[in-house]
């Protein structure tokens, strides 16, 4: 029988996970961030969360907030869609391909 077959066992299993940390989970509280951006105090950080491959996140940020995206491994591709919270029809879509060392087009030789 699996260790989560009953509600009691599932509860005990969940409680045993307390304090576990994985690479793709939000920093809680966000103010405990280890490397806030230059000029930003850790107490002012609203949200910090590493995302794994294929991951996504959705948040509502207050007007005037700054968003920092960091590529931890150097091979990330980001698709970003920003919606205005009070008027979702207004949006900005942006995509950033991973950096490349090969040219996108090769010049023709004459």
Short mmCIF file of N, CA and C in Angstrom, two decimals:
data_model
loop_
_atom_site.label_atom_id
_atom_site.label_comp_id
_atom_site.label_asym_id
_atom_site.label_seq_id
_atom_site.Cartn_x
_atom_site.Cartn_y
_atom_site.Cartn_z
N UNK A 1 0.85 -1.17 0.00
CA UNK A 1 0.00 0.00 0.00
C UNK A 1 0.90 1.24 0.00
N UNK A 2 0.64 2.20 -0.91
CA UNK A 2 1.46 3.43 -0.94
C UNK A 2 1.35 4.20 0.37
N UNK A 3 2.40 4.98 0.67
CA UNK A 3 2.41 5.72 1.93
C UNK A 3 1.38 6.84 1.98
N UNK A 4 0.71 7.14 0.86
CA UNK A 4 -0.31 8.19 0.85
C UNK A 4 -1.70 7.62 0.53
N UNK A 5 -1.91 6.36 0.82
CA UNK A 5 -3.16 5.70 0.47
C UNK A 5 -4.34 6.14 1.34
N UNK A 6 -4.06 6.62 2.52
CA UNK A 6 -5.15 7.11 3.37
C UNK A 6 -4.95 8.60 3.61
N UNK A 7 -5.99 9.28 4.05
CA UNK A 7 -5.85 10.71 4.32
C UNK A 7 -4.88 10.98 5.47
N UNK A 8 -4.85 10.10 6.44
CA UNK A 8 -3.92 10.27 7.55
C UNK A 8 -2.47 10.11 7.08
N UNK A 9 -2.23 9.10 6.27
CA UNK A 9 -0.88 8.87 5.75
C UNK A 9 -0.47 10.01 4.82
N UNK A 10 -1.40 10.49 4.01
CA UNK A 10 -1.09 11.60 3.11
C UNK A 10 -0.74 12.85 3.90
N UNK A 11 -1.48 13.09 4.99
CA UNK A 11 -1.19 14.25 5.83
C UNK A 11 0.20 14.13 6.44
N UNK A 12 0.54 12.98 6.94
CA UNK A 12 1.86 12.77 7.54
C UNK A 12 2.96 12.94 6.50
N UNK A 13 2.71 12.43 5.31
CA UNK A 13 3.68 12.57 4.22
C UNK A 13 3.88 14.05 3.88
N UNK A 14 2.79 14.80 3.78
CA UNK A 14 2.87 16.23 3.47
C UNK A 14 3.62 16.97 4.58
N UNK A 15 3.33 16.65 5.81
CA UNK A 15 4.01 17.32 6.93
C UNK A 15 5.49 17.00 6.96
N UNK A 16 5.86 15.83 6.49
CA UNK A 16 7.27 15.44 6.45
C UNK A 16 8.05 16.26 5.42
N UNK A 17 7.34 16.90 4.50
CA UNK A 17 7.98 17.70 3.46
C UNK A 17 8.36 19.09 3.94
N UNK A 18 7.93 19.47 5.15
CA UNK A 18 8.21 20.81 5.67
C UNK A 18 9.71 21.09 5.63
N UNK A 19 10.04 22.25 5.12
CA UNK A 19 11.44 22.65 5.05
C UNK A 19 12.16 22.17 3.80
N UNK A 20 11.50 21.33 2.99
CA UNK A 20 12.12 20.87 1.75
C UNK A 20 12.24 22.03 0.78
N UNK A 21 13.32 22.07 0.05
CA UNK A 21 13.55 23.12 -0.93
C UNK A 21 13.92 22.48 -2.26
N UNK A 22 13.29 22.95 -3.32
CA UNK A 22 13.65 22.51 -4.66
C UNK A 22 14.05 23.74 -5.47
N UNK A 23 14.71 23.53 -6.59
CA UNK A 23 15.22 24.63 -7.38
C UNK A 23 14.18 25.51 -8.04
N UNK A 24 12.96 25.02 -8.17
CA UNK A 24 11.94 25.79 -8.88
C UNK A 24 10.73 26.05 -8.00
N UNK A 25 10.96 26.76 -6.92
CA UNK A 25 9.85 27.13 -6.06
C UNK A 25 10.02 28.58 -5.64
N UNK A 26 8.93 29.25 -5.32
CA UNK A 26 9.04 30.65 -4.91
C UNK A 26 9.84 30.81 -3.63
N UNK A 27 10.52 31.92 -3.50
CA UNK A 27 11.19 32.27 -2.26
C UNK A 27 10.12 32.86 -1.34
N UNK A 28 9.92 32.22 -0.19
CA UNK A 28 8.89 32.66 0.74
C UNK A 28 9.54 32.90 2.10
N UNK A 29 9.45 34.07 2.67
CA UNK A 29 8.88 35.27 2.07
C UNK A 29 9.83 35.83 1.02
N UNK A 30 9.28 36.55 0.08
CA UNK A 30 10.10 37.10 -1.01
C UNK A 30 11.17 38.05 -0.50
N UNK A 31 10.96 38.62 0.66
CA UNK A 31 11.93 39.56 1.23
C UNK A 31 13.21 38.85 1.68
N UNK A 32 13.23 37.53 1.68
CA UNK A 32 14.43 36.80 2.06
C UNK A 32 15.33 36.52 0.86
N UNK A 33 15.08 37.18 -0.28
CA UNK A 33 15.88 37.02 -1.48
C UNK A 33 17.35 37.29 -1.16
N UNK A 34 18.24 36.49 -1.69
CA UNK A 34 19.65 36.62 -1.40
C UNK A 34 20.38 37.65 -2.26
N UNK A 35 19.88 37.93 -3.45
CA UNK A 35 20.58 38.85 -4.36
C UNK A 35 19.63 39.85 -5.00
N UNK A 36 19.10 40.78 -4.21
CA UNK A 36 18.18 41.77 -4.82
C UNK A 36 18.91 42.60 -5.86
N UNK A 37 18.18 43.10 -6.86
CA UNK A 37 18.80 43.95 -7.89
C UNK A 37 19.44 45.19 -7.27
N UNK A 38 20.43 45.72 -7.96
CA UNK A 38 21.09 46.93 -7.49
C UNK A 38 20.06 48.04 -7.28
N UNK A 39 20.15 48.71 -6.16
CA UNK A 39 19.24 49.82 -5.86
C UNK A 39 17.91 49.39 -5.29
N UNK A 40 17.71 48.11 -5.05
CA UNK A 40 16.45 47.61 -4.50
C UNK A 40 16.73 46.93 -3.17
N UNK A 41 16.03 47.32 -2.16
CA UNK A 41 16.16 46.70 -0.85
C UNK A 41 15.40 45.38 -0.84
N UNK A 42 15.91 44.38 -0.15
CA UNK A 42 15.25 43.09 -0.08
C UNK A 42 13.82 43.23 0.44
N UNK A 43 13.58 44.16 1.35
CA UNK A 43 12.23 44.34 1.91
C UNK A 43 11.21 44.82 0.87
N UNK A 44 11.71 45.36 -0.27
CA UNK A 44 10.83 45.85 -1.31
C UNK A 44 10.52 44.81 -2.39
N UNK A 45 11.13 43.63 -2.30
CA UNK A 45 10.91 42.59 -3.31
C UNK A 45 9.52 42.00 -3.10
N UNK A 46 8.73 41.95 -4.18
CA UNK A 46 7.36 41.45 -4.11
C UNK A 46 7.26 39.96 -4.39
N UNK A 47 8.16 39.46 -5.24
CA UNK A 47 8.04 38.07 -5.68
C UNK A 47 9.37 37.64 -6.27
N UNK A 48 9.82 36.44 -5.95
CA UNK A 48 11.05 35.88 -6.50
C UNK A 48 10.80 34.39 -6.69
N UNK A 49 10.97 33.92 -7.92
CA UNK A 49 10.67 32.52 -8.19
C UNK A 49 11.47 32.01 -9.39
N UNK A 50 12.32 31.01 -9.19
CA UNK A 50 12.97 30.37 -10.33
C UNK A 50 11.96 29.48 -11.06
N UNK A 51 12.01 29.49 -12.38
CA UNK A 51 11.12 28.65 -13.18
C UNK A 51 11.95 27.61 -13.93
N UNK A 52 11.49 26.38 -13.93
CA UNK A 52 12.18 25.33 -14.66
C UNK A 52 11.78 25.33 -16.13
N UNK A 53 12.39 24.44 -16.89
CA UNK A 53 12.09 24.30 -18.32
C UNK A 53 10.60 24.07 -18.51
N UNK A 54 10.00 24.83 -19.40
CA UNK A 54 8.57 24.70 -19.65
C UNK A 54 7.69 25.30 -18.58
N UNK A 55 8.30 25.94 -17.59
CA UNK A 55 7.54 26.51 -16.49
C UNK A 55 6.88 27.82 -16.87
N UNK A 56 5.99 28.26 -16.04
CA UNK A 56 5.30 29.53 -16.27
C UNK A 56 4.95 30.14 -14.93
N UNK A 57 4.65 31.41 -14.96
CA UNK A 57 4.21 32.10 -13.75
C UNK A 57 3.22 33.17 -14.15
N UNK A 58 2.35 33.51 -13.25
CA UNK A 58 1.37 34.58 -13.47
C UNK A 58 1.22 35.34 -12.17
N UNK A 59 1.39 36.64 -12.24
CA UNK A 59 1.28 37.49 -11.06
C UNK A 59 0.67 38.83 -11.46
N UNK A 60 0.01 39.47 -10.52
CA UNK A 60 -0.43 40.84 -10.69
C UNK A 60 0.53 41.70 -9.89
N UNK A 61 1.15 42.65 -10.57
CA UNK A 61 2.12 43.53 -9.93
C UNK A 61 1.55 44.94 -9.84
N UNK A 62 1.85 45.64 -8.77
CA UNK A 62 1.36 47.01 -8.63
C UNK A 62 2.00 47.93 -9.68
N UNK A 63 1.30 49.00 -10.01
CA UNK A 63 1.82 50.00 -10.93
C UNK A 63 3.15 50.51 -10.39
N UNK A 64 4.13 50.66 -11.28
CA UNK A 64 5.44 51.16 -10.87
C UNK A 64 6.41 50.07 -10.47
N UNK A 65 5.98 48.82 -10.45
CA UNK A 65 6.87 47.72 -10.10
C UNK A 65 7.88 47.50 -11.21
N UNK A 66 9.03 46.97 -10.84
CA UNK A 66 10.04 46.60 -11.83
C UNK A 66 10.13 45.09 -11.88
N UNK A 67 10.29 44.57 -13.07
CA UNK A 67 10.39 43.12 -13.27
C UNK A 67 11.79 42.79 -13.73
N UNK A 68 12.43 41.84 -13.06
CA UNK A 68 13.77 41.40 -13.43
C UNK A 68 13.69 39.94 -13.82
N UNK A 69 14.15 39.61 -15.02
CA UNK A 69 14.26 38.24 -15.48
C UNK A 69 15.74 37.89 -15.55
N UNK A 70 16.13 36.78 -14.93
CA UNK A 70 17.53 36.39 -14.90
C UNK A 70 17.67 35.00 -15.49
N UNK A 71 18.59 34.86 -16.42
CA UNK A 71 18.90 33.56 -17.03
C UNK A 71 20.01 32.92 -16.20
N UNK A 72 19.67 31.92 -15.41
CA UNK A 72 20.64 31.31 -14.49
C UNK A 72 21.64 30.42 -15.19
N UNK A 73 21.26 29.82 -16.32
CA UNK A 73 22.14 28.86 -16.98
C UNK A 73 22.66 29.31 -18.34
N UNK A 74 22.22 30.45 -18.83
CA UNK A 74 22.75 30.97 -20.07
C UNK A 74 22.14 30.42 -21.34
N UNK A 75 21.04 29.68 -21.24
CA UNK A 75 20.43 29.12 -22.45
C UNK A 75 18.91 29.22 -22.43
N UNK A 76 18.41 30.26 -21.83
CA UNK A 76 16.97 30.42 -21.64
C UNK A 76 16.32 31.16 -22.79
N UNK A 77 15.11 30.77 -23.11
CA UNK A 77 14.27 31.47 -24.07
C UNK A 77 13.02 31.89 -23.32
N UNK A 78 12.66 33.16 -23.43
CA UNK A 78 11.53 33.68 -22.66
C UNK A 78 10.45 34.19 -23.60
N UNK A 79 9.24 33.82 -23.33
CA UNK A 79 8.08 34.42 -23.98
C UNK A 79 7.32 35.14 -22.87
N UNK A 80 7.10 36.41 -23.05
CA UNK A 80 6.52 37.23 -22.00
C UNK A 80 5.27 37.92 -22.52
N UNK A 81 4.19 37.77 -21.79
CA UNK A 81 2.95 38.46 -22.13
C UNK A 81 2.53 39.26 -20.90
N UNK A 82 2.38 40.55 -21.08
CA UNK A 82 1.96 41.43 -19.99
C UNK A 82 0.56 41.93 -20.28
N UNK A 83 -0.32 41.80 -19.32
CA UNK A 83 -1.69 42.30 -19.44
C UNK A 83 -1.90 43.40 -18.42
N UNK A 84 -2.68 44.37 -18.79
CA UNK A 84 -3.08 45.41 -17.83
C UNK A 84 -4.18 44.80 -16.97
N UNK A 85 -3.98 44.77 -15.67
CA UNK A 85 -4.89 44.07 -14.76
C UNK A 85 -6.32 44.57 -14.84
N UNK A 86 -6.50 45.88 -14.96
CA UNK A 86 -7.85 46.41 -14.98
C UNK A 86 -8.45 46.46 -16.39
N UNK A 87 -7.65 46.10 -17.39
CA UNK A 87 -8.13 46.09 -18.77
C UNK A 87 -7.34 45.04 -19.55
N UNK A 88 -7.64 43.75 -19.35
CA UNK A 88 -6.85 42.66 -19.93
C UNK A 88 -6.75 42.67 -21.46
N UNK A 89 -7.64 43.40 -22.13
CA UNK A 89 -7.55 43.47 -23.59
C UNK A 89 -6.26 44.18 -24.01
N UNK A 90 -5.73 45.05 -23.15
CA UNK A 90 -4.46 45.71 -23.43
C UNK A 90 -3.33 44.81 -22.99
N UNK A 91 -2.44 44.52 -23.92
CA UNK A 91 -1.35 43.61 -23.59
C UNK A 91 -0.10 43.93 -24.40
N UNK A 92 1.02 43.44 -23.91
CA UNK A 92 2.29 43.56 -24.59
C UNK A 92 2.88 42.16 -24.66
N UNK A 93 3.23 41.72 -25.85
CA UNK A 93 3.84 40.41 -26.03
C UNK A 93 5.29 40.62 -26.46
N UNK A 94 6.18 39.89 -25.86
CA UNK A 94 7.59 39.98 -26.21
C UNK A 94 8.22 38.61 -26.11
N UNK A 95 9.22 38.37 -26.91
CA UNK A 95 9.94 37.10 -26.87
C UNK A 95 11.43 37.41 -26.96
N UNK A 96 12.21 36.69 -26.21
CA UNK A 96 13.66 36.85 -26.24
C UNK A 96 14.28 35.48 -26.47
N UNK A 97 14.93 35.28 -27.63
CA UNK A 97 15.57 33.99 -27.89
C UNK A 97 16.83 33.84 -27.06
N UNK A 98 17.30 32.62 -26.89
CA UNK A 98 18.55 32.44 -26.15
C UNK A 98 19.71 33.04 -26.94
N UNK A 99 20.76 33.45 -26.25
CA UNK A 99 21.91 33.98 -26.97
C UNK A 99 22.50 32.92 -27.87
N UNK A 100 23.07 33.33 -28.97
CA UNK A 100 23.65 32.37 -29.90
C UNK A 100 25.05 32.80 -30.28
N UNK A 101 25.88 31.84 -30.60
CA UNK A 101 27.24 32.15 -31.03
C UNK A 101 27.37 32.00 -32.54
N UNK A 102 26.32 31.52 -33.18
CA UNK A 102 26.37 31.40 -34.63
C UNK A 102 25.48 32.46 -35.24
N UNK A 103 25.88 32.99 -36.42
CA UNK A 103 25.06 34.04 -37.02
C UNK A 103 23.74 33.48 -37.52
N UNK A 104 22.72 34.33 -37.53
CA UNK A 104 21.40 33.92 -38.01
C UNK A 104 21.40 33.79 -39.54
N UNK A 105 22.21 34.57 -40.21
CA UNK A 105 22.28 34.51 -41.66
C UNK A 105 23.75 34.55 -42.06
N UNK A 106 24.09 33.79 -43.06
CA UNK A 106 25.47 33.81 -43.53
C UNK A 106 25.57 34.63 -44.80
N UNK A 107 26.58 35.48 -44.90
CA UNK A 107 26.71 36.31 -46.09
C UNK A 107 27.05 35.46 -47.32
N UNK A 108 26.57 35.89 -48.45
CA UNK A 108 26.88 35.19 -49.70
C UNK A 108 28.29 35.54 -50.13
N UNK A 109 28.96 34.54 -50.65
CA UNK A 109 30.30 34.82 -51.19
C UNK A 109 30.15 35.23 -52.64
N UNK A 110 31.00 36.12 -53.12
CA UNK A 110 30.87 36.57 -54.50
C UNK A 110 31.77 35.84 -55.43
#
